[in-house]
Structure formats: C-alpha cells, structure tokens
PDB file of C-alpha atoms in Angstrom:
ATOM      1  CA  PRO A   1      -6.519 -49.529  46.813  1.00  0.00           C
ATOM      2  CA  LEU A   2      -3.383 -48.363  48.374  1.00  0.00           C
ATOM      3  CA  PHE A   3      -2.034 -46.308  45.313  1.00  0.00           C
ATOM      4  CA  GLU A   4      -4.543 -44.390  43.378  1.00  0.00           C
ATOM      5  CA  PRO A   5      -2.269 -42.902  40.390  1.00  0.00           C
ATOM      6  CA  GLY A   6      -5.625 -41.497  38.874  1.00  0.00           C
ATOM      7  CA  GLU A   7      -6.103 -39.193  41.818  1.00  0.00           C
ATOM      8  CA  LEU A   8      -3.279 -37.108  40.611  1.00  0.00           C
ATOM      9  CA  LYS A   9      -5.183 -35.998  37.685  1.00  0.00           C
ATOM     10  CA  SER A  10      -8.261 -34.811  39.612  1.00  0.00           C
ATOM     11  CA  TRP A  11      -8.735 -31.241  40.921  1.00  0.00           C
ATOM     12  CA  SER A  12     -10.602 -32.453  43.801  1.00  0.00           C
ATOM     13  CA  PHE A  13      -7.321 -34.311  44.970  1.00  0.00           C
ATOM     14  CA  TYR A  14      -5.381 -30.910  44.896  1.00  0.00           C
ATOM     15  CA  ARG A  15      -8.387 -29.015  46.378  1.00  0.00           C
ATOM     16  CA  ALA A  16      -8.593 -31.250  49.280  1.00  0.00           C
ATOM     17  CA  GLY A  17      -4.707 -30.784  49.915  1.00  0.00           C
ATOM     18  CA  ILE A  18      -5.087 -26.962  49.554  1.00  0.00           C
ATOM     19  CA  ALA A  19      -8.019 -27.266  52.325  1.00  0.00           C
ATOM     20  CA  GLU A  20      -5.567 -29.202  54.532  1.00  0.00           C
ATOM     21  CA  PHE A  21      -2.828 -26.567  54.298  1.00  0.00           C
ATOM     22  CA  MET A  22      -5.258 -23.548  54.857  1.00  0.00           C
ATOM     23  CA  ALA A  23      -6.782 -25.442  57.643  1.00  0.00           C
ATOM     24  CA  THR A  24      -3.473 -26.283  59.332  1.00  0.00           C
ATOM     25  CA  PHE A  25      -2.344 -22.753  58.578  1.00  0.00           C
ATOM     26  CA  LEU A  26      -5.153 -21.064  60.631  1.00  0.00           C
ATOM     27  CA  PHE A  27      -4.763 -23.578  63.200  1.00  0.00           C
ATOM     28  CA  LEU A  28      -1.367 -22.877  63.862  1.00  0.00           C
ATOM     29  CA  TYR A  29      -1.897 -19.008  63.453  1.00  0.00           C
ATOM     30  CA  ILE A  30      -4.635 -18.772  66.227  1.00  0.00           C
ATOM     31  CA  THR A  31      -3.433 -21.547  68.817  1.00  0.00           C
ATOM     32  CA  ILE A  32       0.277 -20.389  68.644  1.00  0.00           C
ATOM     33  CA  LEU A  33      -0.886 -16.593  68.990  1.00  0.00           C
ATOM     34  CA  THR A  34      -2.859 -17.776  72.072  1.00  0.00           C
ATOM     35  CA  VAL A  35       0.090 -19.528  73.648  1.00  0.00           C
ATOM     36  CA  MET A  36       2.252 -16.355  73.107  1.00  0.00           C
ATOM     37  CA  GLY A  37      -0.326 -14.239  74.770  1.00  0.00           C
ATOM     38  CA  VAL A  38      -0.338 -16.225  77.832  1.00  0.00           C
ATOM     39  CA  LYS A  39       3.351 -16.483  77.963  1.00  0.00           C
ATOM     40  CA  LYS A  40       3.614 -12.619  77.639  1.00  0.00           C
ATOM     41  CA  SER A  41       1.223 -12.071  80.484  1.00  0.00           C
ATOM     42  CA  PRO A  42       2.859 -11.539  84.130  1.00  0.00           C
ATOM     43  CA  THR A  43       0.583 -14.097  85.599  1.00  0.00           C
ATOM     44  CA  MET A  44      -1.678 -16.794  84.528  1.00  0.00           C
ATOM     45  CA  CYS A  45      -4.660 -14.963  85.841  1.00  0.00           C
ATOM     46  CA  ALA A  46      -3.946 -12.000  84.006  1.00  0.00           C
ATOM     47  CA  SER A  47      -4.487 -14.044  80.620  1.00  0.00           C
ATOM     48  CA  VAL A  48      -6.538 -16.871  79.454  1.00  0.00           C
ATOM     49  CA  GLY A  49      -4.376 -19.484  81.190  1.00  0.00           C
ATOM     50  CA  ILE A  50      -4.020 -23.063  80.372  1.00  0.00           C
ATOM     51  CA  GLN A  51      -7.781 -23.441  80.140  1.00  0.00           C
ATOM     52  CA  GLY A  52      -7.781 -20.733  77.320  1.00  0.00           C
ATOM     53  CA  ILE A  53      -4.883 -22.348  75.351  1.00  0.00           C
ATOM     54  CA  ALA A  54      -6.715 -25.703  75.583  1.00  0.00           C
ATOM     55  CA  TRP A  55      -9.987 -24.132  74.355  1.00  0.00           C
ATOM     56  CA  ALA A  56      -7.971 -22.298  71.528  1.00  0.00           C
ATOM     57  CA  PHE A  57      -6.646 -25.812  70.270  1.00  0.00           C
ATOM     58  CA  GLY A  58     -10.032 -27.611  70.762  1.00  0.00           C
ATOM     59  CA  GLY A  59     -12.265 -24.736  69.319  1.00  0.00           C
ATOM     60  CA  MET A  60     -10.172 -24.328  66.271  1.00  0.00           C
ATOM     61  CA  ILE A  61     -10.328 -28.043  65.512  1.00  0.00           C
ATOM     62  CA  PHE A  62     -14.062 -28.003  65.882  1.00  0.00           C
ATOM     63  CA  ALA A  63     -14.416 -24.984  63.627  1.00  0.00           C
ATOM     64  CA  LEU A  64     -11.780 -26.259  60.911  1.00  0.00           C
ATOM     65  CA  VAL A  65     -13.154 -29.814  60.778  1.00  0.00           C
ATOM     66  CA  TYR A  66     -16.533 -28.471  60.324  1.00  0.00           C
ATOM     67  CA  CYS A  67     -15.330 -26.152  57.569  1.00  0.00           C
ATOM     68  CA  THR A  68     -13.241 -28.891  55.543  1.00  0.00           C
ATOM     69  CA  ALA A  69     -14.645 -32.107  56.276  1.00  0.00           C
ATOM     70  CA  GLY A  70     -16.665 -31.961  53.047  1.00  0.00           C
ATOM     71  CA  ILE A  71     -13.473 -30.964  51.089  1.00  0.00           C
ATOM     72  CA  SER A  72     -10.708 -33.068  52.535  1.00  0.00           C
ATOM     73  CA  GLY A  73     -11.972 -35.070  55.481  1.00  0.00           C
ATOM     74  CA  GLY A  74     -10.768 -32.352  57.881  1.00  0.00           C
ATOM     75  CA  HIS A  75      -7.672 -34.158  59.036  1.00  0.00           C
ATOM     76  CA  ILE A  76      -5.512 -31.387  60.072  1.00  0.00           C
ATOM     77  CA  ASN A  77      -3.108 -33.689  61.736  1.00  0.00           C
ATOM     78  CA  PRO A  78      -0.644 -36.316  60.151  1.00  0.00           C
ATOM     79  CA  ALA A  79      -1.579 -38.679  62.823  1.00  0.00           C
ATOM     80  CA  VAL A  80      -5.134 -38.550  62.159  1.00  0.00           C
ATOM     81  CA  THR A  81      -4.274 -39.054  58.319  1.00  0.00           C
ATOM     82  CA  PHE A  82      -2.001 -41.955  59.300  1.00  0.00           C
ATOM     83  CA  GLY A  83      -4.615 -43.510  61.500  1.00  0.00           C
ATOM     84  CA  LEU A  84      -7.252 -43.454  58.489  1.00  0.00           C
ATOM     85  CA  LEU A  85      -4.569 -44.855  56.040  1.00  0.00           C
ATOM     86  CA  LEU A  86      -4.033 -47.900  58.469  1.00  0.00           C
ATOM     87  CA  ALA A  87      -7.903 -48.328  58.453  1.00  0.00           C
ATOM     88  CA  ARG A  88      -7.821 -48.076  54.750  1.00  0.00           C
ATOM     89  CA  LYS A  89     -10.153 -44.968  54.625  1.00  0.00           C
ATOM     90  CA  LEU A  90      -7.624 -43.148  52.104  1.00  0.00           C
ATOM     91  CA  SER A  91      -4.848 -44.095  49.687  1.00  0.00           C
ATOM     92  CA  LEU A  92      -1.137 -43.821  50.547  1.00  0.00           C
ATOM     93  CA  THR A  93      -1.031 -41.152  47.818  1.00  0.00           C
ATOM     94  CA  ARG A  94      -3.471 -38.812  49.210  1.00  0.00           C
ATOM     95  CA  ALA A  95      -1.921 -39.520  52.898  1.00  0.00           C
ATOM     96  CA  ILE A  96       1.697 -38.331  51.948  1.00  0.00           C
ATOM     97  CA  PHE A  97       0.153 -35.319  49.929  1.00  0.00           C
ATOM     98  CA  TYR A  98      -2.120 -34.538  53.037  1.00  0.00           C
ATOM     99  CA  ILE A  99       0.911 -34.730  55.346  1.00  0.00           C
ATOM    100  CA  ILE A 100       3.093 -32.476  53.115  1.00  0.00           C
ATOM    101  CA  MET A 101       0.327 -29.852  53.019  1.00  0.00           C
ATOM    102  CA  GLN A 102      -0.462 -30.156  56.664  1.00  0.00           C
ATOM    103  CA  CYS A 103       3.310 -29.355  57.425  1.00  0.00           C
ATOM    104  CA  LEU A 104       3.601 -26.438  55.077  1.00  0.00           C
ATOM    105  CA  GLY A 105       0.589 -25.041  56.548  1.00  0.00           C
ATOM    106  CA  ALA A 106       1.909 -25.400  60.019  1.00  0.00           C
ATOM    107  CA  ILE A 107       5.209 -23.850  59.233  1.00  0.00           C
ATOM    108  CA  CYS A 108       3.567 -20.722  57.552  1.00  0.00           C
ATOM    109  CA  GLY A 109       0.993 -20.324  60.291  1.00  0.00           C
ATOM    110  CA  ALA A 110       3.838 -20.086  62.964  1.00  0.00           C
ATOM    111  CA  GLY A 111       5.813 -18.065  60.766  1.00  0.00           C
ATOM    112  CA  VAL A 112       3.200 -15.434  60.481  1.00  0.00           C
ATOM    113  CA  VAL A 113       2.908 -15.376  64.318  1.00  0.00           C
ATOM    114  CA  LYS A 114       6.463 -14.891  64.491  1.00  0.00           C
ATOM    115  CA  GLY A 115       6.103 -11.885  62.172  1.00  0.00           C
ATOM    116  CA  PHE A 116       3.445 -10.308  64.451  1.00  0.00           C
ATOM    117  CA  GLU A 117       5.533 -10.773  67.601  1.00  0.00           C
ATOM    118  CA  GLY A 118       8.948 -10.105  66.267  1.00  0.00           C
ATOM    119  CA  SER A 119      11.949 -12.435  66.413  1.00  0.00           C
ATOM    120  CA  GLN A 120      13.217 -11.496  69.815  1.00  0.00           C
ATOM    121  CA  SER A 121      10.035 -11.698  71.462  1.00  0.00           C
ATOM    122  CA  TYR A 122       9.066 -14.785  69.749  1.00  0.00           C
ATOM    123  CA  GLU A 123      12.149 -16.455  70.947  1.00  0.00           C
ATOM    124  CA  VAL A 124      12.063 -15.327  74.580  1.00  0.00           C
ATOM    125  CA  LEU A 125       8.445 -16.609  74.753  1.00  0.00           C
ATOM    126  CA  GLY A 126       9.372 -20.094  73.436  1.00  0.00           C
ATOM    127  CA  GLY A 127       7.743 -19.790  69.939  1.00  0.00           C
ATOM    128  CA  GLY A 128       4.962 -22.304  71.171  1.00  0.00           C
ATOM    129  CA  ALA A 129       7.303 -25.306  70.611  1.00  0.00           C
ATOM    130  CA  ASN A 130       6.718 -28.605  72.104  1.00  0.00           C
ATOM    131  CA  VAL A 131       9.369 -29.894  74.706  1.00  0.00           C
ATOM    132  CA  VAL A 132       9.203 -32.152  77.542  1.00  0.00           C
ATOM    133  CA  ASN A 133       8.833 -30.031  80.552  1.00  0.00           C
ATOM    134  CA  SER A 134      11.264 -30.193  83.512  1.00  0.00           C
ATOM    135  CA  GLY A 135      10.179 -32.746  86.066  1.00  0.00           C
ATOM    136  CA  TYR A 136       9.118 -35.358  83.419  1.00  0.00           C
ATOM    137  CA  THR A 137      11.356 -37.880  81.701  1.00  0.00           C
ATOM    138  CA  LYS A 138      11.053 -38.306  77.779  1.00  0.00           C
ATOM    139  CA  GLY A 139       9.536 -41.584  78.598  1.00  0.00           C
ATOM    140  CA  ASP A 140       6.596 -39.559  80.176  1.00  0.00           C
ATOM    141  CA  GLY A 141       6.496 -37.443  77.484  1.00  0.00           C
ATOM    142  CA  LEU A 142       6.151 -40.137  74.856  1.00  0.00           C
ATOM    143  CA  GLY A 143       3.484 -41.939  76.913  1.00  0.00           C
ATOM    144  CA  ALA A 144       1.478 -38.764  77.266  1.00  0.00           C
ATOM    145  CA  GLU A 145       1.638 -38.347  73.360  1.00  0.00           C
ATOM    146  CA  ILE A 146       0.535 -41.739  72.610  1.00  0.00           C
ATOM    147  CA  VAL A 147      -2.446 -41.811  75.009  1.00  0.00           C
ATOM    148  CA  GLY A 148      -3.346 -38.409  74.102  1.00  0.00           C
ATOM    149  CA  THR A 149      -3.206 -39.186  70.311  1.00  0.00           C
ATOM    150  CA  PHE A 150      -5.205 -42.413  71.071  1.00  0.00           C
ATOM    151  CA  VAL A 151      -7.789 -40.483  72.390  1.00  0.00           C
ATOM    152  CA  LEU A 152      -8.186 -38.011  69.551  1.00  0.00           C
ATOM    153  CA  VAL A 153      -8.105 -40.581  66.836  1.00  0.00           C
ATOM    154  CA  TYR A 154     -10.252 -43.061  68.523  1.00  0.00           C
ATOM    155  CA  THR A 155     -12.691 -40.045  68.944  1.00  0.00           C
ATOM    156  CA  VAL A 156     -12.466 -39.357  65.059  1.00  0.00           C
ATOM    157  CA  PHE A 157     -13.087 -42.891  64.233  1.00  0.00           C
ATOM    158  CA  SER A 158     -16.099 -42.988  66.587  1.00  0.00           C
ATOM    159  CA  ALA A 159     -17.496 -39.719  65.267  1.00  0.00           C
ATOM    160  CA  THR A 160     -17.324 -40.538  61.702  1.00  0.00           C
ATOM    161  CA  ASP A 161     -18.475 -44.097  61.761  1.00  0.00           C
ATOM    162  CA  ALA A 162     -20.887 -44.346  58.840  1.00  0.00           C
ATOM    163  CA  LYS A 163     -22.664 -47.328  60.385  1.00  0.00           C
ATOM    164  CA  ARG A 164     -22.838 -45.688  63.905  1.00  0.00           C
ATOM    165  CA  ASN A 165     -24.542 -42.471  61.965  1.00  0.00           C
ATOM    166  CA  ALA A 166     -26.959 -44.704  60.646  1.00  0.00           C
ATOM    167  CA  ARG A 167     -27.957 -46.600  63.690  1.00  0.00           C
ATOM    168  CA  ASP A 168     -28.095 -43.357  65.823  1.00  0.00           C
ATOM    169  CA  SER A 169     -29.714 -41.347  63.181  1.00  0.00           C
ATOM    170  CA  HIS A 170     -32.380 -39.925  65.675  1.00  0.00           C
ATOM    171  CA  VAL A 171     -29.520 -38.359  67.775  1.00  0.00           C
ATOM    172  CA  PRO A 172     -28.396 -35.052  66.382  1.00  0.00           C
ATOM    173  CA  ILE A 173     -24.326 -35.725  66.346  1.00  0.00           C
ATOM    174  CA  LEU A 174     -22.247 -33.108  64.944  1.00  0.00           C
ATOM    175  CA  ALA A 175     -18.975 -34.988  64.369  1.00  0.00           C
ATOM    176  CA  PRO A 176     -16.566 -32.071  64.707  1.00  0.00           C
ATOM    177  CA  LEU A 177     -17.816 -31.364  68.218  1.00  0.00           C
ATOM    178  CA  PRO A 178     -16.581 -34.367  70.085  1.00  0.00           C
ATOM    179  CA  ILE A 179     -13.233 -34.254  68.049  1.00  0.00           C
ATOM    180  CA  GLY A 180     -12.775 -30.675  69.021  1.00  0.00           C
ATOM    181  CA  PHE A 181     -13.760 -31.488  72.671  1.00  0.00           C
ATOM    182  CA  ALA A 182     -11.306 -34.436  72.733  1.00  0.00           C
ATOM    183  CA  VAL A 183      -8.557 -31.898  71.835  1.00  0.00           C
ATOM    184  CA  PHE A 184      -9.340 -29.594  74.466  1.00  0.00           C
ATOM    185  CA  LEU A 185      -9.456 -32.388  77.111  1.00  0.00           C
ATOM    186  CA  VAL A 186      -6.181 -33.836  76.096  1.00  0.00           C
ATOM    187  CA  HIS A 187      -4.614 -30.248  76.148  1.00  0.00           C
ATOM    188  CA  LEU A 188      -5.877 -29.787  79.688  1.00  0.00           C
ATOM    189  CA  ALA A 189      -4.372 -32.929  80.787  1.00  0.00           C
ATOM    190  CA  THR A 190      -0.850 -32.837  79.127  1.00  0.00           C
ATOM    191  CA  ILE A 191      -0.010 -29.068  78.647  1.00  0.00           C
ATOM    192  CA  PRO A 192       1.981 -29.348  82.047  1.00  0.00           C
ATOM    193  CA  ILE A 193       3.974 -32.412  80.561  1.00  0.00           C
ATOM    194  CA  THR A 194       4.802 -31.691  76.855  1.00  0.00           C
ATOM    195  CA  GLY A 195       2.926 -28.674  75.923  1.00  0.00           C
ATOM    196  CA  THR A 196       0.765 -31.143  74.129  1.00  0.00           C
ATOM    197  CA  GLY A 197       1.566 -32.152  70.476  1.00  0.00           C
ATOM    198  CA  ILE A 198      -0.695 -34.919  69.519  1.00  0.00           C
ATOM    199  CA  ASN A 199      -0.307 -33.317  66.073  1.00  0.00           C
ATOM    200  CA  PRO A 200       3.248 -33.895  64.516  1.00  0.00           C
ATOM    201  CA  ALA A 201       2.506 -30.949  61.965  1.00  0.00           C
ATOM    202  CA  ARG A 202       1.974 -28.555  64.760  1.00  0.00           C
ATOM    203  CA  SER A 203       5.041 -29.421  66.634  1.00  0.00           C
ATOM    204  CA  LEU A 204       7.285 -29.399  63.438  1.00  0.00           C
ATOM    205  CA  GLY A 205       5.978 -26.120  62.312  1.00  0.00           C
ATOM    206  CA  ALA A 206       6.520 -24.368  65.751  1.00  0.00           C
ATOM    207  CA  ALA A 207       9.940 -25.975  65.938  1.00  0.00           C
ATOM    208  CA  ILE A 208      11.039 -24.930  62.465  1.00  0.00           C
ATOM    209  CA  ILE A 209      10.028 -21.252  63.073  1.00  0.00           C
ATOM    210  CA  PHE A 210      11.518 -21.543  66.556  1.00  0.00           C
ATOM    211  CA  ASN A 211      14.814 -23.115  65.588  1.00  0.00           C
ATOM    212  CA  ARG A 212      16.476 -23.766  68.826  1.00  0.00           C
ATOM    213  CA  GLU A 213      18.313 -26.834  69.739  1.00  0.00           C
ATOM    214  CA  HIS A 214      16.108 -27.946  72.754  1.00  0.00           C
ATOM    215  CA  ALA A 215      12.887 -27.846  70.397  1.00  0.00           C
ATOM    216  CA  TRP A 216      14.799 -30.367  67.964  1.00  0.00           C
ATOM    217  CA  ASP A 217      16.050 -32.657  70.993  1.00  0.00           C
ATOM    218  CA  ASP A 218      12.466 -33.898  71.515  1.00  0.00           C
ATOM    219  CA  MET A 219      11.028 -33.621  68.164  1.00  0.00           C
ATOM    220  CA  TRP A 220      10.997 -37.415  67.692  1.00  0.00           C
ATOM    221  CA  ILE A 221       8.700 -37.828  70.610  1.00  0.00           C
ATOM    222  CA  PHE A 222       6.123 -35.627  68.844  1.00  0.00           C
ATOM    223  CA  TRP A 223       6.348 -37.747  65.793  1.00  0.00           C
ATOM    224  CA  VAL A 224       6.719 -41.456  67.130  1.00  0.00           C
ATOM    225  CA  GLY A 225       4.071 -40.822  70.108  1.00  0.00           C
ATOM    226  CA  PRO A 226       1.127 -39.636  67.845  1.00  0.00           C
ATOM    227  CA  PHE A 227       2.068 -42.110  65.082  1.00  0.00           C
ATOM    228  CA  ILE A 228       1.873 -44.985  67.788  1.00  0.00           C
ATOM    229  CA  GLY A 229      -1.225 -43.577  69.387  1.00  0.00           C
ATOM    230  CA  ALA A 230      -2.820 -43.443  65.900  1.00  0.00           C
ATOM    231  CA  ALA A 231      -1.905 -47.043  65.105  1.00  0.00           C
ATOM    232  CA  LEU A 232      -3.241 -48.166  68.369  1.00  0.00           C
ATOM    233  CA  ALA A 233      -6.565 -46.522  67.592  1.00  0.00           C
ATOM    234  CA  ALA A 234      -6.767 -48.029  64.285  1.00  0.00           C
ATOM    235  CA  MET A 235      -6.113 -51.357  65.677  1.00  0.00           C
ATOM    236  CA  TYR A 236      -8.863 -50.925  68.467  1.00  0.00           C
ATOM    237  CA  GLN A 237     -11.396 -49.644  65.986  1.00  0.00           C
ATOM    238  CA  GLN A 238     -11.116 -52.288  63.494  1.00  0.00           C
ATOM    239  CA  ILE A 239     -10.357 -55.292  65.764  1.00  0.00           C
ATOM    240  CA  VAL A 240     -12.384 -54.459  69.006  1.00  0.00           C
ATOM    241  CA  ILE A 241     -15.186 -51.996  67.923  1.00  0.00           C
ATOM    242  CA  ARG A 242     -15.860 -53.054  64.377  1.00  0.00           C
ATOM    243  CA  ALA A 243     -14.542 -56.918  65.141  1.00  0.00           C
ATOM    244  CA  ILE A 244     -13.552 -56.938  61.328  1.00  0.00           C
ATOM    245  CA  PRO A 245     -11.045 -60.134  61.600  1.00  0.00           C
ATOM    246  CA  PHE A 246     -13.886 -61.929  63.283  1.00  0.00           C
ATOM    247  CA  LYS A 247     -16.666 -61.125  60.737  1.00  0.00           C
ATOM    248  CA  SER A 248     -14.225 -62.135  57.872  1.00  0.00           C
ATOM    249  CA  ARG A 249     -13.951 -65.497  59.828  1.00  0.00           C
ATOM    250  CA  ALA A 250     -17.715 -65.964  59.901  1.00  0.00           C
TER     251      ALA A 250
END
C-alpha cells in the first residue's frame, strides 16, 4: 500500500531511518574528505586523483549497503528510494522518512569535514559541492545525471531481484558489490562534467555546508536529473525486464 500509518508505531521503522542517517553521514564524511585531499594536493599525481575519488564513492557504497541492507535496505540515496517507491518496493511514508534522514545525514557528514578542514580551507577547496564544470552546458550536466542515475538504479534493481537470486542461486552474487562498482564507474565517467551527483542528498549536504551561490545555481540539476534517471530505471525494470504489464494481460 501507498500509505502505511502502522509503520509509525514500529521501532523497526525508526531504526531503519537512523541506519539511513548514519550511512549517509559516513558516506559524505569519507567521500568529501577524499575530495578535499585531492583538491589540496599540488598535482593529481601527488594524490589519489579522480580514480581515488571514484573508488572512495564506490567503495563506501559497497561497504555501507552491505552494513545496512538488512536494516533499511541500504538506500543511502533519495534517487534509489524514489525508484524503489515507483516500483512499489516501499510505502510513501517510509520513502519520505528515508529521504529526510538521508539529507540530514549528508549535511552532518559534510559539516564534520568542514570542521576538520577549517572554514577558509574548505571554501577555497570547493567543499566537494557539485557544479556543472566549465566547457559543459546545464543540458550536458542534466543528461549526465540522468544516465548516471539510471545505471545506478538499474543495477540496484538487478542486484536485488528476488526472482533472479532464486534462479541464479548457484552463482555467489553479493548484491552490494555490483552496486558499489556501478557508482565507481559512473564517477569515473562524469566527475569531469558535474563532479558526479547521482545522489540528491550528497549534493544537498555539500551545498548547504559550502553555501556559495554557484553551488546553488545548479542544484536543480542534481535533484531533477537523478529523479528522472531513477524513474526511467524503474519503468525499464517493470516494463521491459519483468514485463509486468504483459503478464497481467495474460
């Protein structure tokens, strides 16, 4: 059902929200701190570089999805939550609660990084905020976010498909691994374009703590793009992969 008022009386509902908060907090802390380290280095060769940033994002998603999947499903991303909502994998009540907790966790995670780096250094280094980089249009940035989020959410659907797991039970598939790897690959491709959002909470948290006009100018891209990408992935999964409309006619 779309609304589950009974969930509000359950401890497991709030426990799941706390898990989403903590996971997104840790996600922003590690990843933004990695970005700060790269920005601070005199050259890319003196730091982990773009590949290291991509590994930080992908690796943290792998670890955090593994840790929280049994509690909240391990979304750590409003776009993933939105896609699963459209696929009727969770109620609207839980989806809204998850998104709020994810955004709060992201803000706190970025805030801790700013505390470590100091306000002046944090602002000079860009705060890990997502912006459309020079040489690209806002349309380019929006397209990159749509396609990147589609890759992520499609991977989430495929990795967590109960029927697929049952059919391929002889194959030792660890669901967090392909999800983390998808995040890693998308970052490799789109860091030069937008710094890679594909996670509205990550973009919002960094922008609120950085709080500079140019970070807010492009903020709509990092919400609209991921939500469109997630919706397209949900449609593709339900209509093409699972063929649900055709099964109901049969």
